Amino acid sequence: MDIIALLLIFAAVLGLQAYVFGRFCFYKLDYRCEFSVPEAHEGDNIYLIETVYNCKLLPVPWLKVDIHSSRWLDFAGSCSVVSQEGRRVTSSFLLKSYQKTTRKWKLKCLKRGVFTTENVTLVSGDLLNYRVVSEPMAVNARLMVYPEIIDLEEIFEPVNLLQGDRIVKRWIVDDPFMVAGAREYTAGDPLRRVHWTATARTGKLMVKKNDFTSWHGRTVLLNMQSVLYEYEDTVDKEMAELGIKTAATLLDRALKEGTAVRFITNGCTSSGTRDPIITGEAADRGHFTELFKILARLMMKNVMDFETLLDEVMPELENTEVAIVTAYLSRRICEQADLLGQAGNAVSIYLLDEVYEGGMKPETDGLYIYKLQKFGEGKNSKA
């Protein structure tokens, strides 16, 4: 009889604790989740900060939080589950009465974009896991990741320096009319740049060292088409990402130089639009912030043929630096680049990979090839 009574008491205690903890585990429980910074660059290490506050006398024996994030935010030291574009991370807590706990997850931004953790799932229960309850909670943690800033001199080579055994590192855009000094001659330097006065003074062959050019502004044109004939969706997304990084680096340089800049692309930031992106020209930090936000949100789509876009914007481009970032060169793009140069613009072309129509070449000296892709030898070049 005593054993039966003890069993009944034990069962009543188990049922009572299961009811109490299951009923009140989320009562007066405050949970917050936020990123340590609202904005970052691709490759940056930041933190996701969780804060849990048990604002009641009843302790929480265990609490699990399922965080649903993007696979492009790599949580260091966590056992996360990755599926397609998502990542699920589980965080565990044990909270005493009126205890506040803060946890920081170190994460690395693997890719540009806008990442939002709208909701998390809280899971808790009684001491013996007899009763398990869950509850969704809105957190609305938002992070904007800008494209990576790359070293243009390291990964792009001027076409006119590809001949010979030695590649000379130089600034991407210099002005032959702005001499900043002299340096020793190296293989690949044209003879017209020889500094005869410095040569006579030092006894060594010296060439003129040019400074940055001075123009009224800069226009960066980004082609989101990875091949010549491409309908809407970008085929080579990796190459398109390289183009976005190149454009971001050109914009970043303009910001540091205090140069007014505009951005033009045949890409889009929302699937419903059919208009290309054409911004105004400005040099203030707010303008550059908006440009980087556009780059962060760019989709792998194009809304207009790049040659058509060039035809539309060419009348507006005059006495400015024009930087064209594209994965290929067609005969029409070369003709348009030459026309831009004849209109008094300084034209540079950053060729990401492919070269079409072998033998053609724009007249501009500012042609730069990625990864030693020699002019006319692209895998899709045409004889």
mmCIF file of C-alpha atoms in Angstrom:
data_model
loop_
_atom_site.group_PDB
_atom_site.id
_atom_site.type_symbol
_atom_site.label_atom_id
_atom_site.label_comp_id
_atom_site.label_asym_id
_atom_site.label_seq_id
_atom_site.Cartn_x
_atom_site.Cartn_y
_atom_site.Cartn_z
ATOM 1 C CA MET A 1 0.000 0.000 0.000
ATOM 2 C CA ASP A 2 2.865 2.360 0.888
ATOM 3 C CA ILE A 3 4.582 1.573 -2.411
ATOM 4 C CA ILE A 4 1.441 2.388 -4.361
ATOM 5 C CA ALA A 5 1.097 5.669 -2.483
ATOM 6 C CA LEU A 6 4.724 6.551 -3.206
ATOM 7 C CA LEU A 7 4.262 5.753 -6.873
ATOM 8 C CA LEU A 8 1.148 7.921 -7.003
ATOM 9 C CA ILE A 9 2.977 10.787 -5.297
ATOM 10 C CA PHE A 10 5.920 10.377 -7.660
ATOM 11 C CA ALA A 11 3.621 10.390 -10.668
ATOM 12 C CA ALA A 12 1.825 13.468 -9.344
ATOM 13 C CA VAL A 13 5.128 15.270 -8.872
ATOM 14 C CA LEU A 14 6.231 14.361 -12.402
ATOM 15 C CA GLY A 15 2.938 15.515 -13.826
ATOM 16 C CA LEU A 16 3.007 18.734 -11.814
ATOM 17 C CA GLN A 17 6.549 19.659 -12.855
ATOM 18 C CA ALA A 18 5.754 18.778 -16.453
ATOM 19 C CA TYR A 19 2.702 21.057 -16.339
ATOM 20 C CA VAL A 20 4.456 23.932 -14.549
ATOM 21 C CA PHE A 21 7.588 23.992 -16.712
ATOM 22 C CA GLY A 22 5.659 23.318 -19.904
ATOM 23 C CA ARG A 23 3.115 26.015 -19.092
ATOM 24 C CA PHE A 24 5.441 28.760 -17.857
ATOM 25 C CA CYS A 25 8.814 28.126 -19.525
ATOM 26 C CA PHE A 26 8.284 30.971 -22.029
ATOM 27 C CA TYR A 27 6.506 33.227 -19.542
ATOM 28 C CA LYS A 28 8.528 36.415 -19.003
ATOM 29 C CA LEU A 29 11.329 35.059 -21.135
ATOM 30 C CA ASP A 30 13.042 37.753 -23.185
ATOM 31 C CA TYR A 31 15.077 36.662 -26.225
ATOM 32 C CA ARG A 32 16.936 38.921 -28.644
ATOM 33 C CA CYS A 33 19.148 38.124 -31.634
ATOM 34 C CA GLU A 34 21.104 40.711 -33.622
ATOM 35 C CA PHE A 35 24.229 41.131 -35.703
ATOM 36 C CA SER A 36 27.138 43.063 -34.200
ATOM 37 C CA VAL A 37 27.130 45.425 -37.205
ATOM 38 C CA PRO A 38 24.386 46.273 -39.712
ATOM 39 C CA GLU A 39 26.795 46.289 -42.672
ATOM 40 C CA ALA A 40 29.933 44.338 -43.591
ATOM 41 C CA HIS A 41 32.057 43.384 -46.589
ATOM 42 C CA GLU A 42 32.443 39.967 -48.129
ATOM 43 C CA GLY A 43 35.138 38.096 -46.185
ATOM 44 C CA ASP A 44 34.626 40.059 -42.951
ATOM 45 C CA ASN A 45 34.306 38.329 -39.582
ATOM 46 C CA ILE A 46 31.457 39.623 -37.430
ATOM 47 C CA TYR A 47 29.278 38.346 -34.558
ATOM 48 C CA LEU A 48 25.714 37.222 -34.106
ATOM 49 C CA ILE A 49 24.730 38.150 -30.557
ATOM 50 C CA GLU A 50 22.049 36.242 -28.617
ATOM 51 C CA THR A 51 20.670 37.638 -25.372
ATOM 52 C CA VAL A 52 18.294 35.626 -23.145
ATOM 53 C CA TYR A 53 16.793 37.010 -19.935
ATOM 54 C CA ASN A 54 14.655 34.865 -17.632
ATOM 55 C CA CYS A 55 12.568 37.526 -15.869
ATOM 56 C CA LYS A 56 10.832 35.211 -13.359
ATOM 57 C CA LEU A 57 11.478 33.114 -10.271
ATOM 58 C CA LEU A 58 10.908 29.796 -12.059
ATOM 59 C CA PRO A 59 14.140 28.591 -13.693
ATOM 60 C CA VAL A 60 14.286 27.284 -17.242
ATOM 61 C CA PRO A 61 15.913 23.828 -17.032
ATOM 62 C CA TRP A 62 16.812 23.805 -20.710
ATOM 63 C CA LEU A 63 16.219 25.988 -23.717
ATOM 64 C CA LYS A 64 17.121 25.347 -27.333
ATOM 65 C CA VAL A 65 16.995 28.032 -29.997
ATOM 66 C CA ASP A 66 16.885 27.086 -33.678
ATOM 67 C CA ILE A 67 18.382 29.941 -35.702
ATOM 68 C CA HIS A 68 17.497 29.899 -39.393
ATOM 69 C CA SER A 69 20.114 31.821 -41.346
ATOM 70 C CA SER A 70 21.831 31.831 -44.730
ATOM 71 C CA ARG A 71 24.406 29.275 -45.801
ATOM 72 C CA TRP A 72 26.633 32.202 -46.804
ATOM 73 C CA LEU A 73 27.074 33.165 -43.149
ATOM 74 C CA ASP A 74 29.552 30.625 -41.815
ATOM 75 C CA PHE A 75 29.208 30.101 -38.056
ATOM 76 C CA ALA A 76 32.641 29.271 -36.640
ATOM 77 C CA GLY A 77 32.810 26.333 -34.240
ATOM 78 C CA SER A 78 29.141 25.352 -34.638
ATOM 79 C CA CYS A 79 27.532 22.146 -35.797
ATOM 80 C CA SER A 80 25.182 23.702 -38.296
ATOM 81 C CA VAL A 81 22.976 22.000 -40.847
ATOM 82 C CA VAL A 82 23.212 23.398 -44.401
ATOM 83 C CA SER A 83 20.499 22.803 -46.975
ATOM 84 C CA GLN A 84 20.381 24.602 -50.342
ATOM 85 C CA GLU A 85 20.549 28.333 -49.455
ATOM 86 C CA GLY A 86 19.747 27.944 -45.741
ATOM 87 C CA ARG A 87 21.679 27.149 -42.580
ATOM 88 C CA ARG A 88 20.246 26.021 -39.236
ATOM 89 C CA VAL A 89 22.185 26.552 -36.033
ATOM 90 C CA THR A 90 21.038 25.276 -32.607
ATOM 91 C CA SER A 91 21.898 27.199 -29.468
ATOM 92 C CA SER A 92 21.358 25.752 -25.944
ATOM 93 C CA PHE A 93 20.854 27.530 -22.608
ATOM 94 C CA LEU A 94 20.174 26.743 -18.956
ATOM 95 C CA LEU A 95 18.709 29.695 -17.072
ATOM 96 C CA LYS A 96 18.379 30.229 -13.348
ATOM 97 C CA SER A 97 15.904 32.591 -11.756
ATOM 98 C CA TYR A 98 16.288 36.144 -13.086
ATOM 99 C CA GLN A 99 19.405 35.177 -15.028
ATOM 100 C CA LYS A 100 20.565 37.011 -18.134
ATOM 101 C CA THR A 101 22.891 35.271 -20.598
ATOM 102 C CA THR A 102 24.639 36.670 -23.665
ATOM 103 C CA ARG A 103 26.268 34.500 -26.322
ATOM 104 C CA LYS A 104 28.315 35.629 -29.308
ATOM 105 C CA TRP A 105 28.596 33.534 -32.453
ATOM 106 C CA LYS A 106 31.561 34.391 -34.635
ATOM 107 C CA LEU A 107 30.636 34.164 -38.286
ATOM 108 C CA LYS A 108 32.284 34.906 -41.607
ATOM 109 C CA CYS A 109 30.509 36.594 -44.503
ATOM 110 C CA LEU A 110 31.137 34.266 -47.438
ATOM 111 C CA LYS A 111 29.141 36.139 -50.048
ATOM 112 C CA ARG A 112 27.613 39.543 -50.717
ATOM 113 C CA GLY A 113 23.893 39.999 -50.260
ATOM 114 C CA VAL A 114 21.178 41.000 -47.814
ATOM 115 C CA PHE A 115 20.654 38.381 -45.107
ATOM 116 C CA THR A 116 17.686 38.458 -42.740
ATOM 117 C CA THR A 117 16.859 36.186 -39.824
ATOM 118 C CA GLU A 118 13.197 37.001 -39.340
ATOM 119 C CA ASN A 119 12.220 34.305 -36.826
ATOM 120 C CA VAL A 120 13.790 31.794 -34.479
ATOM 121 C CA THR A 121 12.183 28.789 -32.823
ATOM 122 C CA LEU A 122 12.372 28.446 -29.039
ATOM 123 C CA VAL A 123 12.125 24.887 -27.703
ATOM 124 C CA SER A 124 11.902 24.019 -23.996
ATOM 125 C CA GLY A 125 10.143 21.676 -21.568
ATOM 126 C CA ASP A 126 10.230 20.041 -18.163
ATOM 127 C CA LEU A 127 13.147 18.517 -16.276
ATOM 128 C CA LEU A 128 12.780 15.039 -17.816
ATOM 129 C CA ASN A 129 11.748 16.112 -21.312
ATOM 130 C CA TYR A 130 8.364 14.553 -20.664
ATOM 131 C CA ARG A 131 6.673 17.608 -22.084
ATOM 132 C CA VAL A 132 8.326 19.576 -24.899
ATOM 133 C CA VAL A 133 6.892 22.852 -26.169
ATOM 134 C CA SER A 134 8.029 25.203 -28.913
ATOM 135 C CA GLU A 135 7.248 28.765 -29.852
ATOM 136 C CA PRO A 136 8.309 30.953 -32.807
ATOM 137 C CA MET A 137 9.708 34.385 -32.004
ATOM 138 C CA ALA A 138 10.326 37.295 -34.337
ATOM 139 C CA VAL A 139 13.849 38.779 -34.161
ATOM 140 C CA ASN A 140 14.233 40.535 -37.552
ATOM 141 C CA ALA A 141 18.042 40.494 -37.523
ATOM 142 C CA ARG A 142 19.281 42.038 -40.784
ATOM 143 C CA LEU A 143 22.756 42.189 -42.296
ATOM 144 C CA MET A 144 23.864 43.758 -45.572
ATOM 145 C CA VAL A 145 27.105 42.357 -46.979
ATOM 146 C CA TYR A 146 28.891 44.491 -49.571
ATOM 147 C CA PRO A 147 31.131 42.983 -52.288
ATOM 148 C CA GLU A 148 34.777 42.308 -51.525
ATOM 149 C CA ILE A 149 37.320 44.996 -52.400
ATOM 150 C CA ILE A 150 40.026 43.354 -54.536
ATOM 151 C CA ASP A 151 43.503 44.299 -55.734
ATOM 152 C CA LEU A 152 43.045 45.327 -59.362
ATOM 153 C CA GLU A 153 46.778 45.593 -60.060
ATOM 154 C CA GLU A 154 47.242 42.050 -58.795
ATOM 155 C CA ILE A 155 44.610 40.308 -60.913
ATOM 156 C CA PHE A 156 44.349 42.506 -64.016
ATOM 157 C CA GLU A 157 47.098 43.052 -66.584
ATOM 158 C CA PRO A 158 47.276 45.821 -69.172
ATOM 159 C CA VAL A 159 47.200 44.365 -72.674
ATOM 160 C CA ASN A 160 50.085 46.546 -73.849
ATOM 161 C CA LEU A 161 52.335 44.975 -71.174
ATOM 162 C CA LEU A 162 51.584 41.354 -72.009
ATOM 163 C CA GLN A 163 54.481 41.122 -74.439
ATOM 164 C CA GLY A 164 57.884 40.228 -73.052
ATOM 165 C CA ASP A 165 59.003 38.185 -70.089
ATOM 166 C CA ARG A 166 58.282 40.659 -67.328
ATOM 167 C CA ILE A 167 54.996 42.156 -66.182
ATOM 168 C CA VAL A 168 55.314 45.574 -64.588
ATOM 169 C CA LYS A 169 52.857 46.532 -61.832
ATOM 170 C CA ARG A 170 51.341 49.953 -62.343
ATOM 171 C CA TRP A 171 48.409 52.034 -61.287
ATOM 172 C CA ILE A 172 45.372 51.197 -63.375
ATOM 173 C CA VAL A 173 44.737 54.762 -64.595
ATOM 174 C CA ASP A 174 47.523 57.331 -64.866
ATOM 175 C CA ASP A 175 47.804 60.634 -66.687
ATOM 176 C CA PRO A 176 50.721 61.185 -69.109
ATOM 177 C CA PHE A 177 50.344 64.931 -68.600
ATOM 178 C CA MET A 178 50.771 64.777 -64.804
ATOM 179 C CA VAL A 179 54.383 63.846 -64.011
ATOM 180 C CA ALA A 180 54.912 62.953 -60.348
ATOM 181 C CA GLY A 181 58.627 62.153 -60.659
ATOM 182 C CA ALA A 182 60.937 59.635 -62.270
ATOM 183 C CA ARG A 183 61.823 56.000 -61.782
ATOM 184 C CA GLU A 184 64.270 53.549 -63.285
ATOM 185 C CA TYR A 185 63.395 52.060 -66.655
ATOM 186 C CA THR A 186 61.908 48.551 -66.641
ATOM 187 C CA ALA A 187 61.089 46.175 -69.485
ATOM 188 C CA GLY A 188 57.806 47.119 -71.101
ATOM 189 C CA ASP A 189 58.087 50.897 -70.630
ATOM 190 C CA PRO A 190 57.572 52.794 -73.923
ATOM 191 C CA LEU A 191 60.477 54.949 -75.076
ATOM 192 C CA ARG A 192 58.266 58.024 -75.295
ATOM 193 C CA ARG A 193 58.148 58.050 -71.491
ATOM 194 C CA VAL A 194 61.931 58.318 -71.054
ATOM 195 C CA HIS A 195 62.838 61.184 -68.706
ATOM 196 C CA TRP A 196 65.991 62.512 -70.410
ATOM 197 C CA THR A 197 66.832 65.071 -67.734
ATOM 198 C CA ALA A 198 66.710 62.485 -64.960
ATOM 199 C CA THR A 199 68.650 60.031 -67.153
ATOM 200 C CA ALA A 200 71.466 62.541 -67.654
ATOM 201 C CA ARG A 201 71.535 63.397 -63.968
ATOM 202 C CA THR A 202 71.614 59.822 -62.620
ATOM 203 C CA GLY A 203 73.504 58.068 -65.398
ATOM 204 C CA LYS A 204 70.726 55.478 -65.594
ATOM 205 C CA LEU A 205 67.858 55.209 -68.023
ATOM 206 C CA MET A 206 64.879 56.806 -66.232
ATOM 207 C CA VAL A 207 61.217 57.120 -67.231
ATOM 208 C CA LYS A 208 58.518 59.531 -66.180
ATOM 209 C CA LYS A 209 56.345 58.458 -63.271
ATOM 210 C CA ASN A 210 52.798 59.641 -63.838
ATOM 211 C CA ASP A 211 50.237 60.555 -61.219
ATOM 212 C CA PHE A 212 46.503 59.886 -61.215
ATOM 213 C CA THR A 213 44.511 61.594 -63.913
ATOM 214 C CA SER A 214 42.216 64.499 -63.101
ATOM 215 C CA TRP A 215 38.771 64.299 -64.623
ATOM 216 C CA HIS A 216 35.439 65.769 -63.634
ATOM 217 C CA GLY A 217 34.015 62.404 -62.613
ATOM 218 C CA ARG A 218 33.957 58.661 -63.100
ATOM 219 C CA THR A 219 31.343 56.354 -64.561
ATOM 220 C CA VAL A 220 31.419 52.631 -63.846
ATOM 221 C CA LEU A 221 29.481 50.449 -66.302
ATOM 222 C CA LEU A 222 28.903 46.844 -65.257
ATOM 223 C CA ASN A 223 27.764 44.206 -67.735
ATOM 224 C CA MET A 224 25.798 41.459 -65.968
ATOM 225 C CA GLN A 225 25.809 39.276 -69.106
ATOM 226 C CA SER A 226 28.452 36.572 -68.815
ATOM 227 C CA VAL A 227 28.235 35.649 -72.520
ATOM 228 C CA LEU A 228 27.318 37.609 -75.625
ATOM 229 C CA TYR A 229 23.921 36.019 -76.163
ATOM 230 C CA GLU A 230 22.268 35.561 -72.794
ATOM 231 C CA TYR A 231 18.569 35.840 -71.958
ATOM 232 C CA GLU A 232 17.863 37.327 -68.511
ATOM 233 C CA ASP A 233 19.503 34.797 -66.145
ATOM 234 C CA THR A 234 23.267 35.053 -65.832
ATOM 235 C CA VAL A 235 24.912 31.806 -66.940
ATOM 236 C CA ASP A 236 28.344 32.121 -65.307
ATOM 237 C CA LYS A 237 27.507 33.426 -61.826
ATOM 238 C CA GLU A 238 31.086 33.182 -60.563
ATOM 239 C CA MET A 239 32.291 35.464 -63.345
ATOM 240 C CA ALA A 240 29.438 37.877 -62.663
ATOM 241 C CA GLU A 241 30.481 38.018 -59.002
ATOM 242 C CA LEU A 242 34.010 38.905 -60.101
ATOM 243 C CA GLY A 243 32.558 41.738 -62.184
ATOM 244 C CA ILE A 244 30.621 43.024 -59.160
ATOM 245 C CA LYS A 245 33.789 42.958 -57.033
ATOM 246 C CA THR A 246 35.686 44.839 -59.734
ATOM 247 C CA ALA A 247 32.960 47.488 -59.924
ATOM 248 C CA ALA A 248 32.934 47.774 -56.127
ATOM 249 C CA THR A 249 36.702 48.308 -56.089
ATOM 250 C CA LEU A 250 36.468 51.055 -58.710
ATOM 251 C CA LEU A 251 33.759 52.774 -56.660
ATOM 252 C CA ASP A 252 35.803 52.406 -53.491
ATOM 253 C CA ARG A 253 38.806 54.056 -55.159
ATOM 254 C CA ALA A 254 36.625 56.930 -56.309
ATOM 255 C CA LEU A 255 35.430 57.384 -52.722
ATOM 256 C CA LYS A 256 39.000 57.520 -51.388
ATOM 257 C CA GLU A 257 40.039 59.951 -54.123
ATOM 258 C CA GLY A 258 37.010 62.182 -53.558
ATOM 259 C CA THR A 259 35.908 61.695 -57.171
ATOM 260 C CA ALA A 260 32.276 62.125 -58.170
ATOM 261 C CA VAL A 261 30.989 58.859 -59.603
ATOM 262 C CA ARG A 262 27.932 57.317 -61.188
ATOM 263 C CA PHE A 263 27.042 53.653 -61.629
ATOM 264 C CA ILE A 264 25.305 52.073 -64.613
ATOM 265 C CA THR A 265 24.410 48.414 -65.115
ATOM 266 C CA ASN A 266 22.025 46.255 -67.086
ATOM 267 C CA GLY A 267 21.396 44.256 -63.917
ATOM 268 C CA CYS A 268 18.543 44.659 -61.433
ATOM 269 C CA THR A 269 17.851 44.424 -57.707
ATOM 270 C CA SER A 270 14.298 43.047 -57.971
ATOM 271 C CA SER A 271 12.782 40.501 -60.319
ATOM 272 C CA GLY A 272 9.820 42.698 -61.233
ATOM 273 C CA THR A 273 11.722 45.532 -62.899
ATOM 274 C CA ARG A 274 12.615 45.844 -66.569
ATOM 275 C CA ASP A 275 14.682 49.019 -66.346
ATOM 276 C CA PRO A 276 18.494 49.149 -66.067
ATOM 277 C CA ILE A 277 20.104 50.898 -63.119
ATOM 278 C CA ILE A 278 21.406 54.376 -63.947
ATOM 279 C CA THR A 279 22.340 56.516 -60.942
ATOM 280 C CA GLY A 280 23.196 60.180 -60.666
ATOM 281 C CA GLU A 281 26.731 61.478 -60.134
ATOM 282 C CA ALA A 282 27.898 62.570 -56.674
ATOM 283 C CA ALA A 283 30.917 62.357 -54.378
ATOM 284 C CA ASP A 284 29.365 62.339 -50.874
ATOM 285 C CA ARG A 285 29.527 59.288 -48.628
ATOM 286 C CA GLY A 286 25.766 58.822 -48.639
ATOM 287 C CA HIS A 287 25.834 58.422 -52.427
ATOM 288 C CA PHE A 288 28.561 55.780 -52.218
ATOM 289 C CA THR A 289 26.617 53.938 -49.524
ATOM 290 C CA GLU A 290 23.619 53.735 -51.843
ATOM 291 C CA LEU A 291 25.828 52.469 -54.675
ATOM 292 C CA PHE A 292 27.245 49.704 -52.488
ATOM 293 C CA LYS A 293 23.732 48.759 -51.401
ATOM 294 C CA ILE A 294 22.832 48.363 -55.069
ATOM 295 C CA LEU A 295 25.841 46.089 -55.588
ATOM 296 C CA ALA A 296 24.900 44.031 -52.522
ATOM 297 C CA ARG A 297 21.359 43.480 -53.827
ATOM 298 C CA LEU A 298 22.197 42.839 -57.493
ATOM 299 C CA MET A 299 20.535 39.700 -58.829
ATOM 300 C CA MET A 300 22.056 37.265 -61.295
ATOM 301 C CA LYS A 301 19.922 38.707 -64.100
ATOM 302 C CA ASN A 302 20.108 41.269 -66.877
ATOM 303 C CA VAL A 303 17.210 43.398 -68.073
ATOM 304 C CA MET A 304 18.754 44.835 -71.239
ATOM 305 C CA ASP A 305 21.398 43.945 -73.781
ATOM 306 C CA PHE A 306 24.621 45.701 -72.767
ATOM 307 C CA GLU A 307 25.239 47.135 -76.237
ATOM 308 C CA THR A 308 21.755 48.693 -76.183
ATOM 309 C CA LEU A 309 22.448 50.158 -72.748
ATOM 310 C CA LEU A 310 25.688 51.712 -74.010
ATOM 311 C CA ASP A 311 23.822 53.311 -76.916
ATOM 312 C CA GLU A 312 21.371 54.883 -74.445
ATOM 313 C CA VAL A 313 23.911 56.350 -72.033
ATOM 314 C CA MET A 314 26.661 57.409 -74.461
ATOM 315 C CA PRO A 315 25.187 60.901 -75.118
ATOM 316 C CA GLU A 316 25.371 61.615 -71.354
ATOM 317 C CA LEU A 317 29.056 60.674 -70.994
ATOM 318 C CA GLU A 318 31.468 63.511 -71.678
ATOM 319 C CA ASN A 319 34.815 64.535 -70.146
ATOM 320 C CA THR A 320 34.759 61.737 -67.594
ATOM 321 C CA GLU A 321 36.537 58.488 -66.761
ATOM 322 C CA VAL A 322 34.543 55.582 -68.145
ATOM 323 C CA ALA A 323 35.316 52.135 -66.708
ATOM 324 C CA ILE A 324 33.586 49.244 -68.498
ATOM 325 C CA VAL A 325 33.514 45.926 -66.633
ATOM 326 C CA THR A 326 32.503 43.077 -68.928
ATOM 327 C CA ALA A 327 33.032 39.350 -69.417
ATOM 328 C CA TYR A 328 33.394 39.627 -73.194
ATOM 329 C CA LEU A 329 34.127 42.051 -75.997
ATOM 330 C CA SER A 330 32.054 42.240 -79.144
ATOM 331 C CA ARG A 331 32.904 44.342 -82.167
ATOM 332 C CA ARG A 332 30.040 46.680 -81.262
ATOM 333 C CA ILE A 333 31.314 47.234 -77.708
ATOM 334 C CA CYS A 334 34.766 48.074 -79.099
ATOM 335 C CA GLU A 335 33.235 50.591 -81.493
ATOM 336 C CA GLN A 336 31.233 52.146 -78.656
ATOM 337 C CA ALA A 337 34.356 52.374 -76.479
ATOM 338 C CA ASP A 338 36.197 54.141 -79.290
ATOM 339 C CA LEU A 339 33.323 56.610 -79.700
ATOM 340 C CA LEU A 340 33.423 57.321 -75.960
ATOM 341 C CA GLY A 341 37.145 58.048 -76.252
ATOM 342 C CA GLN A 342 36.573 60.371 -79.190
ATOM 343 C CA ALA A 343 34.033 62.280 -77.072
ATOM 344 C CA GLY A 344 36.789 63.296 -74.652
ATOM 345 C CA ASN A 345 36.435 60.485 -72.129
ATOM 346 C CA ALA A 346 39.211 58.361 -70.633
ATOM 347 C CA VAL A 347 38.011 54.812 -71.333
ATOM 348 C CA SER A 348 39.145 51.705 -69.465
ATOM 349 C CA ILE A 349 37.870 48.180 -70.094
ATOM 350 C CA TYR A 350 38.210 45.399 -67.508
ATOM 351 C CA LEU A 351 37.815 42.137 -69.382
ATOM 352 C CA LEU A 352 36.901 39.317 -67.000
ATOM 353 C CA ASP A 353 37.392 36.309 -69.243
ATOM 354 C CA GLU A 354 36.098 35.922 -72.784
ATOM 355 C CA VAL A 355 37.316 37.659 -75.932
ATOM 356 C CA TYR A 356 35.120 37.566 -79.038
ATOM 357 C CA GLU A 357 35.866 38.256 -82.676
ATOM 358 C CA GLY A 358 39.567 37.625 -82.920
ATOM 359 C CA GLY A 359 41.701 40.418 -84.288
ATOM 360 C CA MET A 360 39.475 43.295 -83.216
ATOM 361 C CA LYS A 361 40.652 45.595 -80.458
ATOM 362 C CA PRO A 362 39.418 48.919 -79.092
ATOM 363 C CA GLU A 363 41.695 51.886 -79.653
ATOM 364 C CA THR A 364 41.837 52.688 -75.930
ATOM 365 C CA ASP A 365 45.072 51.887 -74.115
ATOM 366 C CA GLY A 366 43.085 51.077 -70.991
ATOM 367 C CA LEU A 367 42.310 47.434 -71.719
ATOM 368 C CA TYR A 368 42.956 45.061 -68.825
ATOM 369 C CA ILE A 369 42.766 41.272 -68.937
ATOM 370 C CA TYR A 370 41.971 39.057 -65.941
ATOM 371 C CA LYS A 371 44.235 36.096 -65.052
ATOM 372 C CA LEU A 372 46.652 36.447 -67.972
ATOM 373 C CA GLN A 373 43.886 35.937 -70.532
ATOM 374 C CA LYS A 374 45.798 37.042 -73.632
ATOM 375 C CA PHE A 375 43.953 39.146 -76.149
ATOM 376 C CA GLY A 376 42.290 37.071 -78.841
ATOM 377 C CA GLU A 377 42.876 33.750 -77.060
ATOM 378 C CA GLY A 378 39.657 33.381 -75.087
ATOM 379 C CA LYS A 379 38.047 29.987 -75.323
ATOM 380 C CA ASN A 380 35.086 31.484 -77.192
ATOM 381 C CA SER A 381 37.054 33.865 -79.401
ATOM 382 C CA LYS A 382 36.157 33.968 -83.061
ATOM 383 C CA ALA A 383 38.648 34.058 -85.868
#
